[in-house]
Coordinates of N, CA and C and ligand atoms in Angstrom, one line a residue:
X798 N -2.5 18.9 5.2 CA -3.1 19.0 6.6 C -2.0 19.7 7.5
X799 N -2.5 20.7 8.3 CA -1.6 21.4 9.1 C -1.6 20.9 10.5
X800 N -0.4 20.5 11.0 CA -0.3 20.0 12.4 C 0.4 21.0 13.3
X801 N 0.1 20.9 14.6 CA 0.8 21.7 15.6 C 1.8 20.7 16.3
X802 N 3.1 21.1 16.1 CA 4.1 20.2 16.8 C 4.5 20.9 18.1
X803 N 4.4 20.2 19.1 CA 4.8 20.7 20.4 C 5.1 19.6 21.4
X804 N 5.6 20.0 22.6 CA 5.9 19.0 23.6 C 4.6 18.5 24.2
X805 N 4.5 17.2 24.4 CA 3.3 16.6 25.0 C 3.2 17.0 26.5
X806 N 1.9 17.1 26.9 CA 1.6 17.2 28.4 C 0.9 16.0 28.8
X807 N 0.7 15.8 30.1 CA 0.0 14.6 30.6 C -1.4 14.5 30.1
X808 N -2.0 15.6 29.6 CA -3.3 15.6 29.0 C -3.4 14.7 27.8
X809 N -2.3 14.5 27.1 CA -2.3 13.7 25.8 C -1.9 12.3 26.1
X810 N -1.6 11.9 27.3 CA -1.0 10.6 27.6 C -2.0 9.5 27.2
X811 N -3.3 9.6 27.6 CA -4.3 8.6 27.3 C -4.4 8.3 25.8
X812 N -4.4 9.4 25.0 CA -4.4 9.2 23.5 C -3.1 8.5 23.0
X813 N -2.0 8.9 23.5 CA -0.7 8.4 23.1 C -0.7 6.9 23.4
X814 N -1.1 6.5 24.7 CA -1.1 5.1 25.1 C -2.0 4.3 24.3
X815 N -3.1 4.9 23.8 CA -4.1 4.1 23.0 C -3.5 3.9 21.6
X816 N -2.9 4.9 21.0 CA -2.3 4.7 19.7 C -1.2 3.7 19.8
X817 N -0.4 3.7 20.9 CA 0.7 2.8 21.1 C 0.2 1.4 21.2
X818 N -0.9 1.1 21.9 CA -1.5 -0.2 22.0 C -1.9 -0.8 20.6
X819 N -2.4 0.1 19.8 CA -2.8 -0.3 18.4 C -1.7 -0.6 17.5
X820 N -0.5 0.0 17.8 CA 0.6 0.0 16.8 C 1.7 -0.8 17.1
X821 N 2.0 -1.1 18.4 CA 3.3 -1.7 18.8 C 3.0 -3.1 19.4
X822 N 3.9 -4.1 19.1 CA 3.7 -5.4 19.6 C 4.0 -5.5 21.1
X823 N 4.9 -4.6 21.6 CA 5.2 -4.6 23.1 C 5.0 -3.1 23.5
X824 N 3.7 -2.7 23.6 CA 3.4 -1.3 23.8 C 3.9 -0.8 25.2
X825 N 4.4 0.5 25.1 CA 4.7 1.2 26.4 C 3.4 1.5 27.1
X826 N 3.4 1.6 28.4 CA 2.2 1.9 29.2 C 2.2 3.4 29.5
X827 N 1.1 3.9 29.8 CA 0.9 5.4 30.1 C 2.0 5.9 31.1
X828 N 2.3 5.1 32.1 CA 3.3 5.6 33.1 C 4.6 6.0 32.5
X829 N 5.0 5.2 31.5 CA 6.3 5.5 30.8 C 6.3 6.9 30.2
X830 N 5.2 7.2 29.6 CA 5.1 8.6 28.9 C 5.0 9.7 29.9
X831 N 4.3 9.4 31.0 CA 4.3 10.4 32.1 C 5.7 10.7 32.7
X832 N 6.4 9.6 32.9 CA 7.8 9.7 33.4 C 8.6 10.5 32.4
X833 N 8.5 10.2 31.1 CA 9.3 11.0 30.1 C 8.9 12.5 30.0
X834 N 7.6 12.7 30.1 CA 7.1 14.1 30.1 C 7.6 14.9 31.3
X835 N 7.7 14.2 32.4 CA 8.1 15.0 33.7 C 9.6 15.0 33.9
X836 N 10.3 14.3 33.0 CA 11.8 14.2 33.2 C 12.5 15.4 32.6
X837 N 13.6 15.8 33.2 CA 14.5 16.8 32.6 C 15.4 16.2 31.5
X838 N 15.4 14.9 31.5 CA 16.3 14.2 30.6 C 15.6 13.5 29.4
X839 N 14.4 13.9 29.1 CA 13.6 13.3 28.1 C 12.5 14.3 27.6
X840 N 12.0 14.1 26.4 CA 10.8 14.8 26.0 C 10.0 14.0 25.1
X841 N 8.7 14.3 25.0 CA 7.8 13.6 24.1 C 7.3 14.7 23.2
X842 N 7.5 14.6 21.9 CA 7.0 15.5 20.9 C 5.7 15.0 20.3
X843 N 4.7 15.8 20.2 CA 3.4 15.3 19.6 C 3.1 16.2 18.4
X844 N 2.5 15.5 17.4 CA 1.9 16.2 16.2 C 0.4 16.2 16.5
X845 N -0.2 17.5 16.7 CA -1.6 17.6 17.0 C -2.4 18.0 15.8
X846 N -3.5 17.3 15.6 CA -4.5 17.7 14.6 C -5.7 18.2 15.4
X847 N -5.7 19.5 15.6 CA -6.6 20.1 16.6 C -6.3 19.5 17.9
X848 N -7.3 18.8 18.5 CA -7.1 18.2 19.8 C -6.7 16.8 19.8
X849 N -6.5 16.3 18.6 CA -6.2 14.8 18.4 C -4.7 14.6 18.2
X850 N -4.2 13.6 18.9 CA -2.8 13.3 18.7 C -2.7 12.4 17.4
X851 N -1.9 12.9 16.4 CA -1.7 12.2 15.2 C -0.5 11.4 15.2
X852 N 0.5 11.8 16.0 CA 1.8 11.1 16.1 C 2.6 11.6 17.2
X853 N 3.6 10.8 17.7 CA 4.4 11.2 18.8 C 5.8 10.6 18.7
X854 N 6.8 11.2 19.3 CA 8.1 10.6 19.4 C 8.7 10.9 20.7
X855 N 9.4 9.9 21.3 CA 10.0 10.1 22.6 C 11.5 10.1 22.5
X856 N 12.1 11.0 23.2 CA 13.6 11.1 23.1 C 14.2 11.1 24.5
X857 N 15.2 10.4 24.8 CA 16.0 10.4 26.0 C 17.3 11.2 25.7
X858 N 17.6 12.2 26.6 CA 18.7 13.1 26.3 C 19.9 12.8 27.2
X859 N 21.0 12.6 26.6 CA 22.3 12.5 27.3 C 23.3 13.3 26.5
X860 N 23.1 14.7 26.5 CA 23.9 15.5 25.6 C 25.4 15.2 25.6
X861 N 26.1 15.1 24.5 CA 25.6 15.6 23.2 C 24.8 14.5 22.4
X862 N 24.4 13.4 23.1 CA 23.7 12.3 22.4 C 22.2 12.2 22.8
X863 N 21.4 11.7 22.0 CA 20.0 11.4 22.4 C 19.6 10.0 21.8
X864 N 18.6 9.4 22.4 CA 18.1 8.1 21.9 C 16.6 8.3 21.5
X865 N 16.2 7.7 20.5 CA 14.8 7.7 20.0 C 14.2 6.3 20.3
X866 N 13.6 6.1 21.4 CA 13.1 4.7 21.8 C 11.7 4.4 21.2
X867 N 11.0 5.5 20.8 CA 9.6 5.2 20.5 C 9.1 6.3 19.5
X868 N 8.6 5.9 18.4 CA 7.9 6.9 17.5 C 6.8 6.2 16.8
X869 N 5.6 6.8 16.8 CA 4.4 6.2 16.1 C 3.6 7.3 15.5
X870 N 3.1 7.0 14.3 CA 2.1 7.9 13.6 C 0.8 7.1 13.6
X871 N -0.3 7.7 14.1 CA -1.6 7.0 14.1 C -1.9 6.5 12.7
X872 N -2.4 5.2 12.7 CA -2.7 4.5 11.4 C -3.3 5.4 10.4
X873 N -4.3 6.2 10.8 CA -5.1 7.0 9.8 C -4.2 8.1 9.2
X874 N -3.1 8.5 9.8 CA -2.3 9.6 9.3 C -1.0 9.1 8.6
X875 N -0.8 7.8 8.5 CA 0.5 7.3 7.9 C 0.6 7.6 6.4
X876 N 1.8 7.6 6.0 CA 2.1 7.7 4.5 C 1.8 9.1 3.9
X877 N 1.8 10.1 4.8 CA 1.5 11.5 4.3 C 2.6 12.4 4.7
X878 N 3.7 11.9 5.2 CA 4.9 12.8 5.5 C 4.9 13.2 6.9
X879 N 4.0 12.7 7.8 CA 4.0 13.2 9.1 C 5.1 12.6 10.0
X880 N 5.5 11.4 9.8 CA 6.7 10.8 10.5 C 7.9 11.6 10.2
X881 N 8.1 12.0 8.9 CA 9.3 12.8 8.6 C 9.2 14.2 9.2
X882 N 8.0 14.8 9.2 CA 7.9 16.2 9.8 C 8.1 16.1 11.3
X883 N 7.5 15.1 12.0 CA 7.7 14.9 13.4 C 9.2 14.9 13.8
X884 N 9.9 14.1 13.0 CA 11.4 13.9 13.3 C 12.1 15.2 13.0
X885 N 11.8 15.9 11.9 CA 12.4 17.2 11.6 C 12.2 18.2 12.7
X886 N 11.0 18.3 13.2 CA 10.7 19.2 14.3 C 11.4 18.8 15.5
X887 N 11.5 17.5 15.8 CA 12.1 17.1 17.0 C 13.6 17.4 16.9
X888 N 14.2 17.2 15.8 CA 15.7 17.5 15.6 C 16.0 18.9 15.9
X889 N 15.1 19.9 15.5 CA 15.3 21.3 15.8 C 15.3 21.5 17.4
X890 N 14.4 20.8 18.1 CA 14.3 20.9 19.5 C 15.6 20.3 20.1
X891 N 16.1 19.2 19.6 CA 17.3 18.5 20.1 C 18.5 19.4 19.9
X892 N 18.6 20.1 18.8 CA 19.8 21.0 18.6 C 19.8 22.0 19.7
X893 N 18.6 22.5 20.1 CA 18.6 23.6 21.1 C 19.0 23.0 22.4
X894 N 19.0 21.7 22.6 CA 19.4 21.0 23.8 C 20.9 20.5 23.7
X895 N 21.6 21.1 22.8 CA 23.0 20.7 22.6 C 23.2 19.2 22.2
X896 N 22.2 18.7 21.5 CA 22.4 17.3 21.0 C 22.9 17.3 19.6
X897 N 23.9 16.5 19.3 CA 24.3 16.5 17.9 C 24.2 15.1 17.2
X898 N 23.9 14.1 18.1 CA 23.8 12.7 17.5 C 22.6 12.0 18.1
X899 N 21.9 11.3 17.2 CA 20.7 10.5 17.7 C 20.9 9.1 17.3
X900 N 20.6 8.2 18.3 CA 20.7 6.8 18.1 C 19.3 6.1 18.2
X901 N 19.1 5.0 17.5 CA 17.9 4.3 17.6 C 18.1 2.8 17.2
X902 N 17.1 2.0 17.6 CA 17.0 0.6 17.1 C 15.7 0.4 16.4
X903 N 15.8 -0.5 15.4 CA 14.6 -0.7 14.6 C 14.5 -2.2 14.2
X904 N 13.3 -2.8 14.3 CA 13.2 -4.2 13.8 C 13.7 -4.3 12.4
X905 N 14.4 -5.4 12.2 CA 14.9 -5.7 10.8 C 13.8 -5.7 9.8
X906 N 12.6 -6.2 10.1 CA 11.5 -6.3 9.2 C 10.7 -5.0 9.0
X907 N 11.0 -4.0 9.8 CA 10.2 -2.7 9.8 C 10.6 -1.8 8.6
X908 N 10.1 -2.2 7.4 CA 10.5 -1.5 6.2 C 10.1 0.0 6.2
X909 N 8.9 0.3 6.7 CA 8.5 1.7 6.7 C 9.4 2.5 7.5
X910 N 9.7 2.1 8.8 CA 10.5 2.9 9.7 C 12.0 3.0 9.1
X911 N 12.5 1.8 8.6 CA 13.9 1.9 8.1 C 14.0 2.8 7.0
X912 N 13.0 2.8 6.1 CA 13.0 3.7 4.9 C 13.0 5.2 5.4
X913 N 12.1 5.4 6.4 CA 12.0 6.8 6.9 C 13.4 7.2 7.5
X914 N 14.0 6.4 8.3 CA 15.3 6.7 8.9 C 16.4 6.9 7.9
X915 N 16.4 6.0 6.9 CA 17.4 6.1 5.8 C 17.2 7.5 5.1
X916 N 16.0 7.8 4.8 CA 15.8 9.0 4.0 C 16.1 10.3 4.8
X917 N 16.2 10.2 6.1 CA 16.6 11.3 6.9 C 18.1 11.4 7.2
X918 N 18.8 10.3 6.7 CA 20.3 10.3 6.8 C 20.8 9.4 7.9
X919 N 20.0 8.7 8.6 CA 20.5 7.7 9.6 C 21.3 6.7 8.9
X920 N 22.4 6.2 9.5 CA 23.2 5.2 9.0 C 23.2 4.0 9.9
X921 N 23.3 2.8 9.3 CA 23.4 1.5 10.1 C 24.7 1.4 10.8
X922 N 24.7 1.2 12.1 CA 26.0 1.1 12.8 C 26.2 -0.2 13.4
X923 N 25.2 -1.1 13.4 CA 25.3 -2.4 14.0 C 24.0 -3.2 14.0
X924 N 24.1 -4.3 14.7 CA 22.9 -5.2 14.8 C 22.9 -5.8 16.2
X925 N 21.7 -5.9 16.8 CA 21.6 -6.6 18.1 C 20.8 -7.8 17.8
X926 N 21.4 -9.0 18.0 CA 20.7 -10.3 17.7 C 19.6 -10.5 18.8
X927 N 18.5 -10.9 18.3 CA 17.3 -11.3 19.1 C 16.9 -10.2 20.1
X928 N 17.1 -9.0 19.7 CA 16.8 -7.8 20.6 C 15.3 -7.7 21.0
X929 N 14.5 -8.1 20.0 CA 13.0 -7.9 20.2 C 12.3 -9.2 20.6
X930 N 11.2 -9.1 21.3 CA 10.4 -10.3 21.5 C 9.0 -10.0 20.8
X931 N 8.2 -11.1 20.7 CA 6.8 -11.0 20.3 C 6.7 -10.3 18.9
X932 N 7.2 -10.8 17.8 CA 8.1 -12.0 17.7 C 9.6 -11.6 17.9
X933 N 10.3 -12.7 18.2 CA 11.8 -12.5 18.4 C 12.4 -12.0 17.1
X934 N 13.2 -11.0 17.1 CA 13.8 -10.4 15.9 C 15.0 -9.6 16.2
X935 N 15.9 -9.6 15.3 CA 17.1 -8.7 15.4 C 16.8 -7.3 15.3
X936 N 17.6 -6.4 16.0 CA 17.5 -5.0 15.8 C 18.6 -4.5 15.0
X937 N 18.3 -3.5 14.1 CA 19.3 -2.7 13.4 C 19.5 -1.5 14.2
X938 N 20.8 -1.2 14.5 CA 21.1 0.0 15.3 C 21.5 1.1 14.3
X939 N 21.0 2.3 14.5 CA 21.3 3.4 13.5 C 21.7 4.6 14.3
X940 N 22.4 5.5 13.6 CA 22.7 6.8 14.2 C 22.7 7.9 13.1
X941 N 22.4 9.1 13.6 CA 22.4 10.3 12.7 C 23.2 11.3 13.4
X942 N 24.3 11.8 12.7 CA 25.0 13.0 13.2 C 24.4 14.2 12.6
X943 N 23.8 15.1 13.4 CA 23.0 16.2 12.8 C 23.9 17.4 12.4
Ligands
LIG1074 C1 7.4 4.4 10.8 C2 6.2 5.4 10.8 C3 6.4 6.3 12.1 C4 6.4 6.3 9.6 O1 5.4 7.4 9.7 P1 4.7 8.0 8.4 O2 4.1 9.2 8.7 O3 3.8 6.9 7.8 O4 6.0 8.2 7.4 P2 6.1 9.3 6.3 O5 4.8 9.5 5.5 O6 6.6 10.6 6.9 O7 7.1 8.7 5.3 C5 8.5 9.2 5.2 C6 9.3 8.2 4.5 O8 9.3 6.9 5.2 C7 9.2 5.8 4.3 N1 8.0 5.1 4.4 C8 6.9 5.4 5.1 N2 5.9 4.5 5.0 C9 6.5 3.5 4.3 C10 6.0 2.2 3.9 N3 4.8 1.7 4.3 N4 6.9 1.4 3.2 C11 8.1 1.9 2.8 N5 8.6 3.1 3.1 C12 7.8 3.9 3.9 C13 9.4 6.5 2.9 O9 10.8 6.6 2.7 C14 8.8 7.8 3.1 O10 9.4 8.7 2.2 P3 8.5 9.2 0.9 O11 7.2 9.8 1.4 O12 9.4 10.2 0.2 O13 8.3 7.9 0.1 C15 4.8 4.8 10.8 O14 4.8 3.8 9.7 C16 4.5 4.1 12.1 O15 4.0 4.7 13.0 N6 4.7 2.7 12.2 C17 4.3 1.9 13.3 C18 5.2 2.2 14.5 C19 6.7 2.0 14.2 O16 7.0 1.0 13.6 N7 7.5 2.9 14.7 C20 9.0 2.8 14.5 C21 9.6 1.9 15.6 S1 11.4 1.8 15.4

């Protein structure tokens, strides 16, 4: 399947927020995406299947570092390499913004996400006890030097 990877606009926010609601225990609201899209210090990358959002990733930029606070692939598109492609495309955009290191947190039990990050070269750099709620869980902190 061929996807178009590009920066999100406010036109995609309703779709993004709806995928987020289905996928995340503490979902971000539409306003948070609008803020990120309109900020000079953040971007939201989307993978488009024609006019449908198949996945998205949010980055906060503090060059030479960036944070990845939110990445989701719509349930129907999972397990086909889209998460990997979305991050690979995003890393190219980050490099153009003078970013060389990406940080993230992930639930300890999130095997799919941890496996994806490991396979892209992220390394565990620490743990935050009781970082998440609903349910309460530790976060694994990871970083990638690109
Ligand atoms: C994490 C997520 C983005 C992965 O997206 P995806 O498109 O399904 O992932 P890909 O198909 O690109 O998989 C890439 C690698 O991730 C790992 N992976 C993906 N799904 C997996 C699963 N269910 N179990 C174990 N490993 C998995 C594998 O290492 C895979 O490599 P492989 O294809 O060579 O086996 C997706 O599962 C998702 O949206 N989950 C819900 C939201 C979420 O948890 N976001 C992360 C918050 S930190």
